[in-house]
Amino acid sequence: MEYRYKDSRKWRREGLKYLWQTVAAVAANIFTMASMDPSPLLVSFIQIVTGVIIISGVINIFYFFTRPGKEYIKVDDQAVLIRNGPLFNKKEVLLGDMTRLVEREEELVIEYGKKRREALVEKENLSEEDVRDFKREIGNKSASITKIL
């Protein structure tokens, strides 16, 4: 089963934040290049840093503006996959490795493994109905969970 990010203003605010940061980086680059006579090595360094900021900003802008409705959690017969970020921020937890599911005020904590690692699910990213369904589904699918608190 899939659980999608709920639609909220938070994502648009985050997207706008990255948009303004990207615009500020471009403006700072233009101002720096116009106001000083830097060496070619310094110009190259400034352009590379500005380019990295712009590329990461554009990735984050598109990610946050398109985030509502995207898959946040996927539960299948083997594992739970939690997606938290635009590029490489995925966490996969095998259902057989789970030991506890703890509900806190703002998040669900899945404890798993012998070393008691944790995977976090932010409740504000899901609707209340999805949170209830997720807890029920994890409880039904994972026989290794000893407690759902």
Short mmCIF file of N, CA and C in Angstrom, two decimals:
data_model
loop_
_atom_site.label_atom_id
_atom_site.label_comp_id
_atom_site.label_asym_id
_atom_site.label_seq_id
_atom_site.Cartn_x
_atom_site.Cartn_y
_atom_site.Cartn_z
N MET A 1 0.84 -1.17 0.00
CA MET A 1 0.00 0.00 0.00
C MET A 1 0.89 1.24 0.00
N GLU A 2 0.41 2.28 -0.63
CA GLU A 2 1.16 3.54 -0.70
C GLU A 2 0.49 4.60 0.15
N TYR A 3 1.32 5.41 0.79
CA TYR A 3 0.84 6.58 1.52
C TYR A 3 1.54 7.79 0.92
N ARG A 4 0.75 8.76 0.53
CA ARG A 4 1.28 9.93 -0.17
C ARG A 4 1.38 11.12 0.77
N TYR A 5 2.29 12.04 0.40
CA TYR A 5 2.41 13.28 1.16
C TYR A 5 1.08 14.02 1.09
N LYS A 6 0.67 14.56 2.21
CA LYS A 6 -0.56 15.34 2.16
C LYS A 6 -0.25 16.72 1.60
N ASP A 7 -1.28 17.31 1.03
CA ASP A 7 -1.13 18.63 0.42
C ASP A 7 -1.17 19.68 1.53
N SER A 8 -0.14 20.51 1.58
CA SER A 8 -0.12 21.57 2.59
C SER A 8 0.69 22.75 2.06
N ARG A 9 0.53 23.87 2.72
CA ARG A 9 1.27 25.08 2.33
C ARG A 9 2.75 24.96 2.64
N LYS A 10 3.09 24.03 3.52
CA LYS A 10 4.48 23.85 3.92
C LYS A 10 5.38 23.61 2.71
N TRP A 11 4.91 22.81 1.75
CA TRP A 11 5.74 22.48 0.60
C TRP A 11 5.96 23.69 -0.28
N ARG A 12 4.93 24.51 -0.46
CA ARG A 12 5.10 25.72 -1.27
C ARG A 12 6.05 26.69 -0.59
N ARG A 13 5.94 26.82 0.74
CA ARG A 13 6.86 27.69 1.48
C ARG A 13 8.30 27.22 1.31
N GLU A 14 8.52 25.92 1.43
CA GLU A 14 9.88 25.38 1.27
C GLU A 14 10.39 25.62 -0.15
N GLY A 15 9.53 25.42 -1.14
CA GLY A 15 9.93 25.68 -2.53
C GLY A 15 10.28 27.13 -2.75
N LEU A 16 9.46 28.04 -2.19
CA LEU A 16 9.75 29.47 -2.32
C LEU A 16 11.04 29.86 -1.61
N LYS A 17 11.30 29.22 -0.47
CA LYS A 17 12.55 29.49 0.26
C LYS A 17 13.75 29.16 -0.62
N TYR A 18 13.72 28.01 -1.29
CA TYR A 18 14.84 27.64 -2.16
C TYR A 18 14.89 28.53 -3.40
N LEU A 19 13.74 28.97 -3.88
CA LEU A 19 13.71 29.89 -5.02
C LEU A 19 14.42 31.19 -4.65
N TRP A 20 14.11 31.76 -3.50
CA TRP A 20 14.74 33.00 -3.08
C TRP A 20 16.23 32.81 -2.81
N GLN A 21 16.62 31.68 -2.25
CA GLN A 21 18.04 31.42 -2.03
C GLN A 21 18.80 31.34 -3.36
N THR A 22 18.18 30.74 -4.36
CA THR A 22 18.82 30.63 -5.67
C THR A 22 18.93 32.00 -6.33
N VAL A 23 17.88 32.79 -6.23
CA VAL A 23 17.91 34.15 -6.80
C VAL A 23 18.98 34.99 -6.08
N ALA A 24 19.06 34.84 -4.75
CA ALA A 24 20.07 35.58 -3.98
C ALA A 24 21.49 35.16 -4.38
N ALA A 25 21.69 33.87 -4.65
CA ALA A 25 23.02 33.40 -5.07
C ALA A 25 23.40 33.99 -6.43
N VAL A 26 22.44 34.05 -7.35
CA VAL A 26 22.71 34.64 -8.67
C VAL A 26 23.00 36.13 -8.53
N ALA A 27 22.20 36.83 -7.72
CA ALA A 27 22.41 38.26 -7.51
C ALA A 27 23.76 38.53 -6.86
N ALA A 28 24.13 37.71 -5.86
CA ALA A 28 25.43 37.88 -5.21
C ALA A 28 26.57 37.63 -6.19
N ASN A 29 26.40 36.66 -7.06
CA ASN A 29 27.41 36.37 -8.06
C ASN A 29 27.57 37.55 -9.01
N ILE A 30 26.48 38.10 -9.50
CA ILE A 30 26.54 39.25 -10.41
C ILE A 30 27.18 40.44 -9.71
N PHE A 31 26.77 40.71 -8.48
CA PHE A 31 27.33 41.84 -7.73
C PHE A 31 28.82 41.65 -7.50
N THR A 32 29.23 40.43 -7.14
CA THR A 32 30.65 40.17 -6.88
C THR A 32 31.48 40.34 -8.15
N MET A 33 30.99 39.83 -9.26
CA MET A 33 31.74 39.93 -10.51
C MET A 33 31.80 41.38 -11.01
N ALA A 34 30.75 42.16 -10.76
CA ALA A 34 30.73 43.55 -11.23
C ALA A 34 31.55 44.48 -10.35
N SER A 35 31.69 44.17 -9.07
CA SER A 35 32.31 45.12 -8.14
C SER A 35 33.78 44.87 -7.90
N MET A 36 34.31 43.74 -8.30
CA MET A 36 35.72 43.49 -8.04
C MET A 36 36.40 42.97 -9.30
N ASP A 37 37.72 43.05 -9.28
CA ASP A 37 38.51 42.56 -10.39
C ASP A 37 39.29 41.33 -9.89
N PRO A 38 38.59 40.20 -9.80
CA PRO A 38 39.24 39.02 -9.21
C PRO A 38 40.16 38.32 -10.21
N SER A 39 41.02 37.49 -9.66
CA SER A 39 41.91 36.69 -10.50
C SER A 39 41.09 35.58 -11.19
N PRO A 40 41.63 35.03 -12.27
CA PRO A 40 40.89 33.95 -12.97
C PRO A 40 40.59 32.74 -12.08
N LEU A 41 41.49 32.44 -11.16
CA LEU A 41 41.26 31.31 -10.24
C LEU A 41 40.09 31.60 -9.32
N LEU A 42 40.01 32.83 -8.80
CA LEU A 42 38.90 33.21 -7.93
C LEU A 42 37.58 33.25 -8.70
N VAL A 43 37.61 33.73 -9.93
CA VAL A 43 36.40 33.75 -10.77
C VAL A 43 35.89 32.32 -10.98
N SER A 44 36.80 31.40 -11.29
CA SER A 44 36.41 30.01 -11.48
C SER A 44 35.79 29.43 -10.22
N PHE A 45 36.40 29.70 -9.08
CA PHE A 45 35.88 29.19 -7.81
C PHE A 45 34.48 29.75 -7.53
N ILE A 46 34.31 31.05 -7.71
CA ILE A 46 33.00 31.67 -7.46
C ILE A 46 31.94 31.10 -8.40
N GLN A 47 32.29 30.91 -9.67
CA GLN A 47 31.33 30.37 -10.63
C GLN A 47 30.95 28.93 -10.30
N ILE A 48 31.91 28.14 -9.87
CA ILE A 48 31.62 26.74 -9.51
C ILE A 48 30.70 26.69 -8.29
N VAL A 49 31.02 27.47 -7.27
CA VAL A 49 30.19 27.50 -6.06
C VAL A 49 28.78 27.98 -6.39
N THR A 50 28.67 29.02 -7.19
CA THR A 50 27.36 29.54 -7.59
C THR A 50 26.60 28.50 -8.41
N GLY A 51 27.28 27.82 -9.28
CA GLY A 51 26.64 26.77 -10.09
C GLY A 51 26.09 25.64 -9.24
N VAL A 52 26.85 25.22 -8.24
CA VAL A 52 26.38 24.16 -7.33
C VAL A 52 25.15 24.63 -6.56
N ILE A 53 25.19 25.86 -6.07
CA ILE A 53 24.04 26.41 -5.34
C ILE A 53 22.81 26.48 -6.24
N ILE A 54 22.99 26.91 -7.47
CA ILE A 54 21.86 27.02 -8.40
C ILE A 54 21.29 25.65 -8.74
N ILE A 55 22.14 24.69 -9.02
CA ILE A 55 21.67 23.34 -9.37
C ILE A 55 20.92 22.71 -8.20
N SER A 56 21.49 22.77 -7.00
CA SER A 56 20.80 22.19 -5.84
C SER A 56 19.51 22.96 -5.54
N GLY A 57 19.52 24.26 -5.74
CA GLY A 57 18.31 25.06 -5.52
C GLY A 57 17.20 24.68 -6.48
N VAL A 58 17.53 24.51 -7.76
CA VAL A 58 16.52 24.15 -8.76
C VAL A 58 15.96 22.75 -8.47
N ILE A 59 16.82 21.82 -8.09
CA ILE A 59 16.34 20.47 -7.73
C ILE A 59 15.36 20.56 -6.56
N ASN A 60 15.73 21.32 -5.53
CA ASN A 60 14.85 21.44 -4.36
C ASN A 60 13.57 22.20 -4.68
N ILE A 61 13.64 23.21 -5.54
CA ILE A 61 12.44 23.95 -5.93
C ILE A 61 11.44 23.00 -6.59
N PHE A 62 11.88 22.25 -7.58
CA PHE A 62 10.98 21.31 -8.25
C PHE A 62 10.48 20.23 -7.29
N TYR A 63 11.37 19.76 -6.43
CA TYR A 63 10.98 18.71 -5.48
C TYR A 63 9.86 19.19 -4.56
N PHE A 64 10.01 20.37 -3.97
CA PHE A 64 9.01 20.83 -3.02
C PHE A 64 7.72 21.29 -3.69
N PHE A 65 7.80 21.87 -4.88
CA PHE A 65 6.57 22.27 -5.56
C PHE A 65 5.78 21.07 -6.06
N THR A 66 6.44 19.96 -6.32
CA THR A 66 5.74 18.77 -6.80
C THR A 66 5.54 17.71 -5.72
N ARG A 67 5.92 18.01 -4.50
CA ARG A 67 5.85 17.03 -3.42
C ARG A 67 4.44 16.58 -3.05
N PRO A 68 3.45 17.46 -2.96
CA PRO A 68 2.11 16.98 -2.59
C PRO A 68 1.62 15.93 -3.59
N GLY A 69 1.17 14.82 -3.06
CA GLY A 69 0.68 13.74 -3.90
C GLY A 69 1.73 12.71 -4.27
N LYS A 70 3.01 12.99 -3.99
CA LYS A 70 4.04 11.99 -4.27
C LYS A 70 4.04 10.92 -3.18
N GLU A 71 4.57 9.78 -3.53
CA GLU A 71 4.64 8.67 -2.59
C GLU A 71 5.60 8.99 -1.45
N TYR A 72 5.13 8.83 -0.21
CA TYR A 72 5.96 9.05 0.97
C TYR A 72 6.39 7.71 1.56
N ILE A 73 5.42 6.81 1.73
CA ILE A 73 5.71 5.50 2.32
C ILE A 73 5.08 4.43 1.43
N LYS A 74 5.83 3.37 1.23
CA LYS A 74 5.30 2.22 0.50
C LYS A 74 5.49 0.99 1.37
N VAL A 75 4.40 0.28 1.60
CA VAL A 75 4.44 -0.93 2.41
C VAL A 75 4.06 -2.08 1.50
N ASP A 76 4.95 -3.08 1.44
CA ASP A 76 4.61 -4.29 0.70
C ASP A 76 4.76 -5.49 1.64
N ASP A 77 4.80 -6.69 1.09
CA ASP A 77 4.85 -7.88 1.93
C ASP A 77 6.21 -8.10 2.58
N GLN A 78 7.25 -7.43 2.09
CA GLN A 78 8.60 -7.64 2.58
C GLN A 78 9.14 -6.51 3.44
N ALA A 79 8.80 -5.27 3.08
CA ALA A 79 9.47 -4.13 3.71
C ALA A 79 8.62 -2.88 3.67
N VAL A 80 9.11 -1.87 4.38
CA VAL A 80 8.54 -0.53 4.36
C VAL A 80 9.62 0.38 3.79
N LEU A 81 9.25 1.16 2.76
CA LEU A 81 10.17 2.11 2.14
C LEU A 81 9.68 3.52 2.45
N ILE A 82 10.54 4.31 3.10
CA ILE A 82 10.20 5.68 3.49
C ILE A 82 11.08 6.63 2.68
N ARG A 83 10.45 7.55 1.96
CA ARG A 83 11.19 8.53 1.16
C ARG A 83 11.10 9.88 1.86
N ASN A 84 12.28 10.47 2.15
CA ASN A 84 12.30 11.74 2.87
C ASN A 84 12.92 12.89 2.10
N GLY A 85 13.65 12.63 1.07
CA GLY A 85 14.35 13.72 0.42
C GLY A 85 14.34 13.63 -1.08
N PRO A 86 14.87 14.65 -1.75
CA PRO A 86 14.79 14.69 -3.20
C PRO A 86 15.71 13.71 -3.92
N LEU A 87 16.82 13.35 -3.34
CA LEU A 87 17.75 12.51 -4.09
C LEU A 87 17.95 11.12 -3.48
N PHE A 88 18.73 11.03 -2.44
CA PHE A 88 19.14 9.72 -1.94
C PHE A 88 18.66 9.43 -0.53
N ASN A 89 17.64 10.08 -0.09
CA ASN A 89 17.21 9.95 1.30
C ASN A 89 16.05 8.96 1.41
N LYS A 90 16.35 7.67 1.21
CA LYS A 90 15.36 6.61 1.33
C LYS A 90 15.77 5.69 2.46
N LYS A 91 14.79 5.18 3.15
CA LYS A 91 15.05 4.23 4.22
C LYS A 91 14.17 3.02 3.99
N GLU A 92 14.78 1.85 3.90
CA GLU A 92 14.01 0.62 3.73
C GLU A 92 14.18 -0.22 4.99
N VAL A 93 13.06 -0.62 5.55
CA VAL A 93 13.05 -1.42 6.77
C VAL A 93 12.31 -2.71 6.47
N LEU A 94 12.97 -3.83 6.68
CA LEU A 94 12.33 -5.12 6.47
C LEU A 94 11.32 -5.37 7.57
N LEU A 95 10.16 -5.90 7.19
CA LEU A 95 9.11 -6.14 8.17
C LEU A 95 9.56 -7.13 9.25
N GLY A 96 10.38 -8.11 8.88
CA GLY A 96 10.86 -9.09 9.84
C GLY A 96 11.85 -8.54 10.86
N ASP A 97 12.47 -7.40 10.55
CA ASP A 97 13.45 -6.80 11.45
C ASP A 97 12.82 -5.84 12.46
N MET A 98 11.58 -5.45 12.26
CA MET A 98 10.94 -4.47 13.14
C MET A 98 10.69 -5.05 14.52
N THR A 99 10.96 -4.23 15.53
CA THR A 99 10.70 -4.66 16.90
C THR A 99 9.60 -3.84 17.58
N ARG A 100 9.55 -2.54 17.29
CA ARG A 100 8.53 -1.70 17.91
C ARG A 100 8.13 -0.58 16.97
N LEU A 101 6.91 -0.11 17.18
CA LEU A 101 6.40 1.08 16.51
C LEU A 101 5.91 2.01 17.61
N VAL A 102 6.59 3.13 17.77
CA VAL A 102 6.28 4.07 18.85
C VAL A 102 5.72 5.35 18.24
N GLU A 103 4.59 5.81 18.77
CA GLU A 103 3.99 7.05 18.30
C GLU A 103 4.35 8.16 19.26
N ARG A 104 4.98 9.18 18.73
CA ARG A 104 5.28 10.37 19.50
C ARG A 104 4.38 11.49 19.00
N GLU A 105 4.49 12.66 19.57
CA GLU A 105 3.60 13.75 19.18
C GLU A 105 3.69 14.08 17.70
N GLU A 106 4.89 14.16 17.17
CA GLU A 106 5.07 14.62 15.79
C GLU A 106 5.54 13.54 14.83
N GLU A 107 5.83 12.34 15.34
CA GLU A 107 6.39 11.33 14.47
C GLU A 107 6.07 9.92 14.95
N LEU A 108 6.20 8.99 14.03
CA LEU A 108 6.15 7.57 14.33
C LEU A 108 7.58 7.05 14.23
N VAL A 109 8.00 6.29 15.22
CA VAL A 109 9.36 5.77 15.24
C VAL A 109 9.28 4.26 15.07
N ILE A 110 9.93 3.76 14.03
CA ILE A 110 10.00 2.33 13.79
C ILE A 110 11.37 1.86 14.28
N GLU A 111 11.39 1.06 15.30
CA GLU A 111 12.64 0.49 15.78
C GLU A 111 12.85 -0.85 15.10
N TYR A 112 14.08 -1.10 14.66
CA TYR A 112 14.36 -2.33 13.94
C TYR A 112 15.80 -2.76 14.16
N GLY A 113 16.05 -4.01 13.91
CA GLY A 113 17.41 -4.56 13.99
C GLY A 113 17.85 -4.86 15.40
N LYS A 114 18.97 -5.56 15.49
CA LYS A 114 19.53 -5.93 16.79
C LYS A 114 20.12 -4.73 17.52
N LYS A 115 20.57 -3.74 16.77
CA LYS A 115 21.17 -2.55 17.37
C LYS A 115 20.14 -1.46 17.64
N ARG A 116 18.88 -1.78 17.48
CA ARG A 116 17.77 -0.85 17.72
C ARG A 116 17.91 0.44 16.94
N ARG A 117 18.06 0.32 15.67
CA ARG A 117 18.08 1.49 14.80
C ARG A 117 16.66 2.03 14.69
N GLU A 118 16.56 3.27 14.22
CA GLU A 118 15.26 3.90 14.12
C GLU A 118 15.04 4.47 12.73
N ALA A 119 13.80 4.35 12.27
CA ALA A 119 13.34 5.01 11.05
C ALA A 119 12.18 5.91 11.46
N LEU A 120 12.21 7.16 11.03
CA LEU A 120 11.20 8.13 11.44
C LEU A 120 10.20 8.39 10.33
N VAL A 121 8.94 8.46 10.73
CA VAL A 121 7.86 8.84 9.82
C VAL A 121 7.23 10.08 10.43
N GLU A 122 7.32 11.21 9.73
CA GLU A 122 6.76 12.46 10.24
C GLU A 122 5.26 12.45 10.01
N LYS A 123 4.51 12.56 11.11
CA LYS A 123 3.05 12.50 11.02
C LYS A 123 2.46 13.69 10.29
N GLU A 124 3.15 14.83 10.30
CA GLU A 124 2.61 16.00 9.61
C GLU A 124 2.61 15.83 8.09
N ASN A 125 3.37 14.85 7.59
CA ASN A 125 3.39 14.59 6.16
C ASN A 125 2.23 13.72 5.69
N LEU A 126 1.50 13.12 6.64
CA LEU A 126 0.39 12.24 6.33
C LEU A 126 -0.90 12.79 6.91
N SER A 127 -2.01 12.40 6.32
CA SER A 127 -3.30 12.75 6.92
C SER A 127 -3.52 11.86 8.14
N GLU A 128 -4.45 12.26 9.01
CA GLU A 128 -4.73 11.47 10.21
C GLU A 128 -5.21 10.07 9.85
N GLU A 129 -6.00 9.97 8.81
CA GLU A 129 -6.49 8.67 8.37
C GLU A 129 -5.35 7.79 7.89
N ASP A 130 -4.39 8.37 7.16
CA ASP A 130 -3.24 7.61 6.70
C ASP A 130 -2.37 7.14 7.86
N VAL A 131 -2.24 7.95 8.90
CA VAL A 131 -1.46 7.54 10.08
C VAL A 131 -2.11 6.33 10.72
N ARG A 132 -3.43 6.38 10.91
CA ARG A 132 -4.14 5.24 11.51
C ARG A 132 -4.01 3.99 10.64
N ASP A 133 -4.20 4.16 9.33
CA ASP A 133 -4.09 3.01 8.42
C ASP A 133 -2.68 2.43 8.42
N PHE A 134 -1.68 3.29 8.45
CA PHE A 134 -0.29 2.83 8.46
C PHE A 134 0.01 2.02 9.71
N LYS A 135 -0.40 2.52 10.87
CA LYS A 135 -0.16 1.79 12.12
C LYS A 135 -0.86 0.43 12.09
N ARG A 136 -2.08 0.41 11.62
CA ARG A 136 -2.84 -0.84 11.56
C ARG A 136 -2.18 -1.82 10.58
N GLU A 137 -1.76 -1.32 9.43
CA GLU A 137 -1.15 -2.19 8.44
C GLU A 137 0.18 -2.77 8.93
N ILE A 138 0.99 -1.94 9.56
CA ILE A 138 2.27 -2.43 10.10
C ILE A 138 2.01 -3.48 11.18
N GLY A 139 1.04 -3.22 12.04
CA GLY A 139 0.70 -4.21 13.07
C GLY A 139 0.23 -5.53 12.50
N ASN A 140 -0.52 -5.48 11.40
CA ASN A 140 -1.03 -6.70 10.77
C ASN A 140 0.04 -7.45 9.99
N LYS A 141 0.92 -6.73 9.32
CA LYS A 141 1.90 -7.37 8.44
C LYS A 141 3.16 -7.84 9.15
N SER A 142 3.53 -7.19 10.23
CA SER A 142 4.79 -7.54 10.88
C SER A 142 4.52 -8.31 12.16
N ALA A 143 4.79 -9.59 12.12
CA ALA A 143 4.59 -10.44 13.29
C ALA A 143 5.69 -10.23 14.33
N SER A 144 6.79 -9.60 13.93
CA SER A 144 7.92 -9.42 14.84
C SER A 144 7.78 -8.19 15.75
N ILE A 145 6.80 -7.33 15.47
CA ILE A 145 6.62 -6.16 16.32
C ILE A 145 6.01 -6.61 17.64
N THR A 146 6.69 -6.25 18.71
CA THR A 146 6.21 -6.66 20.03
C THR A 146 5.26 -5.62 20.62
N LYS A 147 5.47 -4.36 20.28
CA LYS A 147 4.64 -3.30 20.86
C LYS A 147 4.34 -2.24 19.83
N ILE A 148 3.11 -1.77 19.88
CA ILE A 148 2.73 -0.57 19.15
C ILE A 148 2.25 0.40 20.20
N LEU A 149 3.07 1.39 20.49
CA LEU A 149 2.76 2.33 21.57
C LEU A 149 2.24 3.63 21.02
#
